[in-house]
Short mmCIF file of C-alpha atoms in Angstrom, two decimals:
data_model
loop_
_atom_site.label_atom_id
_atom_site.label_comp_id
_atom_site.label_asym_id
_atom_site.label_seq_id
_atom_site.Cartn_x
_atom_site.Cartn_y
_atom_site.Cartn_z
CA UNK V 230 48.01 -5.62 -175.44
CA UNK V 231 48.81 -8.47 -173.04
CA UNK V 232 52.25 -8.24 -171.43
CA UNK V 233 54.15 -11.37 -172.42
CA UNK V 234 56.40 -13.34 -170.02
CA UNK V 235 55.51 -11.21 -167.01
CA UNK V 236 56.24 -12.96 -163.73
CA UNK V 237 52.94 -14.09 -162.26
CA UNK V 238 52.69 -14.60 -158.51
CA UNK V 239 50.13 -17.01 -157.02
CA UNK V 240 48.15 -16.02 -153.94
CA UNK V 241 46.84 -18.62 -151.51
CA UNK V 242 43.06 -18.88 -151.72
CA UNK V 243 40.24 -20.43 -149.70
CA UNK V 244 37.59 -22.30 -151.64
CA UNK V 245 34.30 -24.12 -151.10
CA UNK V 246 33.37 -27.24 -153.05
CA UNK V 247 30.58 -29.83 -152.91
CA UNK V 248 31.00 -33.45 -153.95
CA UNK V 249 28.95 -34.68 -156.94
CA UNK V 250 27.74 -37.63 -154.90
CA UNK V 251 24.17 -36.95 -156.03
CA UNK V 252 25.01 -35.43 -159.41
CA UNK V 253 22.78 -36.33 -162.37
CA UNK V 254 21.09 -34.54 -165.23
CA UNK V 255 17.47 -34.98 -164.17
CA UNK V 256 16.08 -31.80 -165.76
CA UNK V 257 17.16 -29.23 -168.35
CA UNK V 258 17.49 -25.59 -167.24
CA UNK V 259 20.30 -24.54 -169.58
CA UNK V 260 21.16 -25.36 -173.22
CA UNK V 261 23.88 -27.83 -172.22
CA UNK V 262 21.65 -30.15 -170.20
CA UNK V 263 20.10 -33.14 -171.97
CA UNK V 264 18.22 -35.66 -169.83
CA UNK V 265 18.72 -38.25 -172.58
CA UNK V 266 22.53 -38.10 -172.25
CA UNK V 267 23.78 -40.56 -169.64
CA UNK V 268 26.11 -39.40 -166.86
CA UNK V 269 28.87 -41.64 -165.52
CA UNK V 270 28.39 -40.90 -161.80
CA UNK V 271 31.59 -42.66 -160.70
CA UNK V 272 33.66 -40.78 -163.27
CA UNK V 273 32.08 -37.49 -162.21
CA UNK V 274 33.26 -38.08 -158.63
CA UNK V 275 36.72 -39.14 -159.82
CA UNK V 276 37.13 -36.03 -161.98
CA UNK V 277 35.85 -33.77 -159.21
CA UNK V 278 38.28 -35.38 -156.74
CA UNK V 279 41.15 -34.68 -159.11
CA UNK V 280 40.12 -31.03 -159.31
CA UNK V 281 39.97 -30.74 -155.52
CA UNK V 282 43.35 -32.45 -155.14
CA UNK V 283 44.86 -30.06 -157.71
CA UNK V 284 43.79 -27.06 -155.63
CA UNK V 285 45.16 -28.58 -152.42
CA UNK V 286 48.50 -29.46 -154.04
CA UNK V 287 48.83 -25.85 -155.15
CA UNK V 288 48.58 -24.82 -151.50
CA UNK V 289 44.97 -23.69 -151.34
CA UNK V 290 42.44 -24.46 -148.60
CA UNK V 291 39.29 -26.29 -149.69
CA UNK V 292 36.21 -26.46 -147.46
CA UNK V 293 33.50 -28.99 -148.29
CA UNK V 294 29.75 -28.52 -148.38
CA UNK V 295 27.72 -31.67 -147.68
CA UNK V 296 25.77 -32.74 -150.80
CA UNK V 297 22.06 -33.39 -150.36
CA UNK V 298 19.89 -35.97 -152.08
CA UNK V 299 17.40 -34.41 -154.47
CA UNK V 300 19.72 -31.50 -155.29
CA UNK V 301 21.84 -32.87 -158.16
CA UNK V 302 23.31 -29.45 -159.05
CA UNK V 303 24.81 -28.75 -155.62
CA UNK V 304 28.17 -29.75 -157.09
CA UNK V 305 28.14 -26.32 -158.75
CA UNK V 306 29.10 -24.69 -155.46
CA UNK V 307 29.95 -21.33 -157.03
CA UNK V 308 26.26 -20.55 -157.47
CA UNK V 309 25.34 -20.54 -153.77
CA UNK V 310 26.71 -17.13 -152.71
CA UNK V 311 29.18 -14.34 -153.48
CA UNK V 312 31.80 -13.49 -150.86
CA UNK V 313 33.85 -10.27 -150.68
CA UNK V 314 35.78 -8.89 -147.68
CA UNK V 315 34.22 -11.46 -145.35
CA UNK V 316 30.68 -10.49 -146.32
CA UNK V 317 28.46 -13.16 -147.89
CA UNK V 318 25.75 -12.03 -150.30
CA UNK V 319 23.48 -15.05 -150.52
CA UNK V 320 21.93 -16.60 -153.62
CA UNK V 321 18.30 -16.81 -154.65
CA UNK V 322 17.97 -19.23 -157.54
CA UNK V 323 15.79 -18.58 -160.57
CA UNK V 324 14.69 -22.20 -161.08
CA UNK V 325 12.72 -24.07 -158.43
CA UNK V 326 14.82 -27.21 -159.01
CA UNK V 327 17.78 -25.46 -157.37
CA UNK V 328 16.01 -23.20 -154.87
CA UNK V 329 16.77 -25.35 -151.81
CA UNK V 330 20.52 -25.09 -152.43
CA UNK V 331 20.49 -21.53 -151.10
CA UNK V 332 19.56 -22.66 -147.58
CA UNK V 333 22.38 -25.23 -147.52
CA UNK V 334 24.89 -22.54 -148.41
CA UNK V 335 23.48 -20.11 -145.87
CA UNK V 336 23.74 -22.74 -143.13
CA UNK V 337 27.41 -23.35 -144.00
CA UNK V 338 28.34 -19.67 -143.86
CA UNK V 339 26.43 -18.99 -140.67
CA UNK V 340 27.98 -22.01 -138.95
CA UNK V 341 31.40 -20.72 -139.98
CA UNK V 342 30.65 -17.31 -138.49
CA UNK V 343 30.58 -15.34 -141.73
CA UNK V 344 28.47 -12.19 -142.01
CA UNK V 345 25.59 -13.36 -144.20
CA UNK V 346 23.26 -11.01 -146.05
CA UNK V 347 20.08 -12.65 -147.36
CA UNK V 348 19.03 -11.47 -150.81
CA UNK V 349 15.64 -10.19 -151.84
CA UNK V 350 16.52 -10.30 -155.53
CA UNK V 351 17.11 -13.30 -157.78
CA UNK V 352 20.83 -14.00 -158.22
CA UNK V 353 23.02 -17.07 -158.60
CA UNK V 354 26.12 -16.14 -156.63
CA UNK V 355 29.47 -16.41 -158.34
CA UNK V 356 27.69 -17.77 -161.36
CA UNK V 357 26.91 -14.15 -162.21
CA UNK V 358 29.36 -12.18 -160.04
CA UNK V 359 33.14 -11.89 -160.43
CA UNK V 360 35.51 -9.87 -158.24
CA UNK V 361 38.69 -8.16 -159.41
CA UNK V 362 40.12 -6.80 -156.12
CA UNK V 363 42.79 -4.45 -157.44
CA UNK V 364 41.08 -3.22 -160.61
CA UNK V 365 39.77 0.32 -160.19
CA UNK V 366 39.97 0.00 -156.41
CA UNK V 367 38.09 -3.29 -156.26
CA UNK V 368 35.44 -4.01 -158.84
CA UNK V 369 32.52 -6.43 -159.04
CA UNK V 370 31.50 -7.54 -162.53
CA UNK V 371 27.92 -8.77 -162.67
CA UNK V 372 26.03 -10.60 -165.42
CA UNK V 373 22.32 -10.47 -166.24
CA UNK V 374 20.06 -11.62 -169.03
CA UNK V 375 19.28 -15.23 -168.13
CA UNK V 376 19.55 -16.07 -164.41
CA UNK V 377 20.31 -13.03 -162.27
CA UNK V 378 17.93 -10.08 -162.06
CA UNK V 379 19.63 -6.70 -162.71
CA UNK V 380 18.10 -5.45 -159.44
CA UNK V 381 20.41 -7.88 -157.63
CA UNK V 382 23.38 -5.86 -158.88
CA UNK V 383 22.27 -2.81 -156.90
CA UNK V 384 21.47 -5.01 -153.92
CA UNK V 385 24.94 -6.58 -154.06
CA UNK V 386 26.57 -3.15 -154.25
CA UNK V 387 24.76 -2.08 -151.09
CA UNK V 388 25.58 -5.35 -149.34
CA UNK V 389 29.26 -5.40 -150.25
CA UNK V 390 30.17 -1.72 -150.54
CA UNK V 391 31.96 -2.30 -153.82
CA UNK V 392 31.07 -0.80 -157.22
CA UNK V 393 29.16 -3.24 -159.39
CA UNK V 394 29.34 -3.08 -163.19
CA UNK V 395 26.34 -4.64 -164.96
CA UNK V 396 27.10 -6.70 -168.07
CA UNK V 397 24.37 -7.92 -170.41
CA UNK V 398 24.66 -11.57 -171.48
CA UNK V 399 22.93 -12.14 -174.83
CA UNK V 400 23.75 -15.73 -175.87
CA UNK V 401 21.78 -18.43 -173.97
CA UNK V 402 24.73 -20.83 -174.22
CA UNK V 403 26.53 -18.42 -171.90
CA UNK V 404 23.72 -18.21 -169.39
CA UNK V 405 25.99 -17.29 -166.48
CA UNK V 406 28.79 -14.73 -166.36
CA UNK V 407 31.24 -17.42 -165.25
CA UNK V 408 31.02 -19.29 -168.55
CA UNK V 409 31.92 -16.09 -170.42
CA UNK V 410 34.36 -14.23 -168.15
CA UNK V 411 36.81 -14.87 -165.31
CA UNK V 412 39.30 -12.95 -163.20
CA UNK V 413 42.81 -14.28 -163.91
CA UNK V 414 44.59 -12.22 -161.28
CA UNK V 415 43.82 -9.32 -158.94
CA UNK V 416 43.78 -6.76 -161.77
CA UNK V 417 42.81 -8.51 -164.99
CA UNK V 418 40.26 -10.76 -166.69
CA UNK V 419 39.77 -13.15 -169.59
CA UNK V 420 36.49 -13.07 -171.51
CA UNK V 421 34.62 -13.97 -174.70
CA UNK V 422 33.19 -10.79 -176.27
CA UNK V 423 30.49 -12.62 -178.22
CA UNK V 424 28.65 -13.56 -175.03
CA UNK V 425 27.92 -9.89 -174.28
CA UNK V 426 25.88 -7.07 -175.81
CA UNK V 427 27.83 -4.54 -177.90
CA UNK V 428 27.50 -1.97 -175.13
CA UNK V 429 28.87 -4.39 -172.52
CA UNK V 430 31.74 -5.28 -174.83
CA UNK V 431 32.65 -1.59 -174.96
CA UNK V 432 32.51 -1.34 -171.17
CA UNK V 433 34.82 -4.34 -170.75
CA UNK V 434 37.27 -3.02 -173.35
CA UNK V 435 37.44 0.31 -171.51
CA UNK V 436 37.86 -1.20 -168.04
CA UNK V 437 40.26 -3.98 -169.04
CA UNK V 438 42.33 -2.94 -172.08
CA UNK V 439 44.92 -5.65 -171.30
CA UNK V 440 42.40 -8.50 -170.94
CA UNK V 441 43.03 -11.89 -172.50
CA UNK V 442 40.35 -12.23 -175.18
CA UNK V 443 39.03 -15.71 -175.92
CA UNK V 444 37.35 -16.91 -179.11
CA UNK V 445 34.19 -18.96 -179.52
CA UNK V 446 36.12 -22.24 -179.66
CA UNK V 447 37.56 -21.52 -176.19
CA UNK V 448 34.19 -20.44 -174.86
CA UNK V 449 32.25 -23.43 -176.18
CA UNK V 450 34.85 -25.73 -174.62
CA UNK V 451 33.97 -24.14 -171.24
CA UNK V 452 37.47 -22.68 -171.17
CA UNK V 453 36.32 -19.47 -169.51
CA UNK V 454 34.76 -21.36 -166.61
CA UNK V 455 38.15 -21.33 -164.93
CA UNK V 456 39.78 -20.61 -161.58
CA UNK V 457 43.08 -18.76 -161.23
CA UNK V 458 45.26 -18.07 -158.18
CA UNK V 459 47.03 -15.29 -160.05
CA UNK V 460 49.60 -17.58 -161.67
CA UNK V 461 48.15 -21.10 -162.03
CA UNK V 462 44.97 -21.28 -164.10
CA UNK V 463 42.79 -24.36 -163.68
CA UNK V 464 40.72 -24.74 -166.84
CA UNK V 465 38.87 -27.35 -168.86
CA UNK V 466 41.33 -29.58 -170.70
CA UNK V 467 39.36 -29.16 -173.93
CA UNK V 468 40.21 -25.43 -174.08
CA UNK V 469 43.65 -25.91 -175.62
CA UNK V 470 43.69 -22.63 -177.56
CA UNK V 471 42.92 -20.60 -174.49
CA UNK V 472 45.59 -22.49 -172.53
CA UNK V 473 48.15 -21.33 -175.13
CA UNK V 474 46.94 -17.71 -174.88
CA UNK V 475 47.24 -17.79 -171.10
CA UNK V 476 50.69 -19.33 -171.28
CA UNK V 477 51.80 -16.59 -173.69
CA UNK V 478 50.56 -14.03 -171.17
CA UNK V 479 52.75 -15.54 -168.45
CA UNK V 480 50.27 -17.78 -166.67
CA UNK V 481 50.62 -21.50 -166.06
CA UNK V 482 47.66 -23.44 -167.49
CA UNK V 483 46.58 -26.44 -165.40
CA UNK V 484 44.22 -28.50 -167.62
CA UNK V 485 41.50 -30.42 -165.79
CA UNK V 486 39.20 -33.04 -167.33
CA UNK V 487 35.55 -32.56 -166.36
CA UNK V 488 33.61 -34.30 -169.12
CA UNK V 489 30.80 -35.49 -166.85
CA UNK V 490 30.12 -32.24 -165.01
CA UNK V 491 30.13 -30.41 -168.33
CA UNK V 492 26.93 -32.33 -169.12
CA UNK V 493 25.19 -30.24 -166.48
CA UNK V 494 26.40 -27.01 -168.03
CA UNK V 495 29.41 -26.36 -165.81
CA UNK V 496 33.14 -26.85 -165.50
CA UNK V 497 35.97 -25.80 -163.19
CA UNK V 498 34.65 -22.49 -161.83
CA UNK V 499 31.10 -23.75 -161.38
CA UNK V 500 32.49 -26.29 -158.92
CA UNK V 501 34.48 -23.77 -156.87
CA UNK V 502 33.32 -20.83 -154.76
CA UNK V 503 36.02 -18.49 -153.49
CA UNK V 504 35.80 -17.44 -149.83
CA UNK V 505 37.35 -13.96 -149.66
CA UNK V 506 38.11 -12.85 -146.09
#
């Protein structure tokens, strides 16, 4: 049962984002992408800017990755790596269209002096990894089934020294963990059970008995592709039902409109990587 009206305390975060200056839907590598659907490039930049400004106004630090021509999905900065305790576990993309993004992310982290660990296994960074720092001593939740190879979960555990729990994604619409589950504070999560196998649903229910549980309407509105600082929850403005559930649980929903970037199969979280020192 979710504790209602509990005082939620925000924690200042450091994020990485990449402008959608080259964003377009030029290929289809997930069920949401349709090359026949036009993208309003100017609106995409405007909506992304509003998201970035929202984070800054809430007191968070936002670093910027330089977008590169020919890599239209670089705006989904969460997919480029997974950072815990100052250690960066790099990405290795499944689809060749995005493969070159990994090098751009690696260059950023190495220039910044982060400890970077290059992967041997296919994984898509925070797209398929979530960190809950005070749950069970610090727990990594990891998705597989569509993009990330299960072998990457073991590799990430060795790289980061944190226990990794594998979760099987079974619905192609929820091709990444971050469109089906998110950490909402340092101890708890929100998720859509229908995105996971029955066994993984049981695992999540055991680990997080107080989780906020979303329905398919929330999930299909990309509501779970959210970013929370522990109190303020930035989520897609279309996910009104989930916003009410989060509010009832003591969080402050901050709706963000991302209609254009949704056409590429992503929303708030896809655009934001968290840099955890």
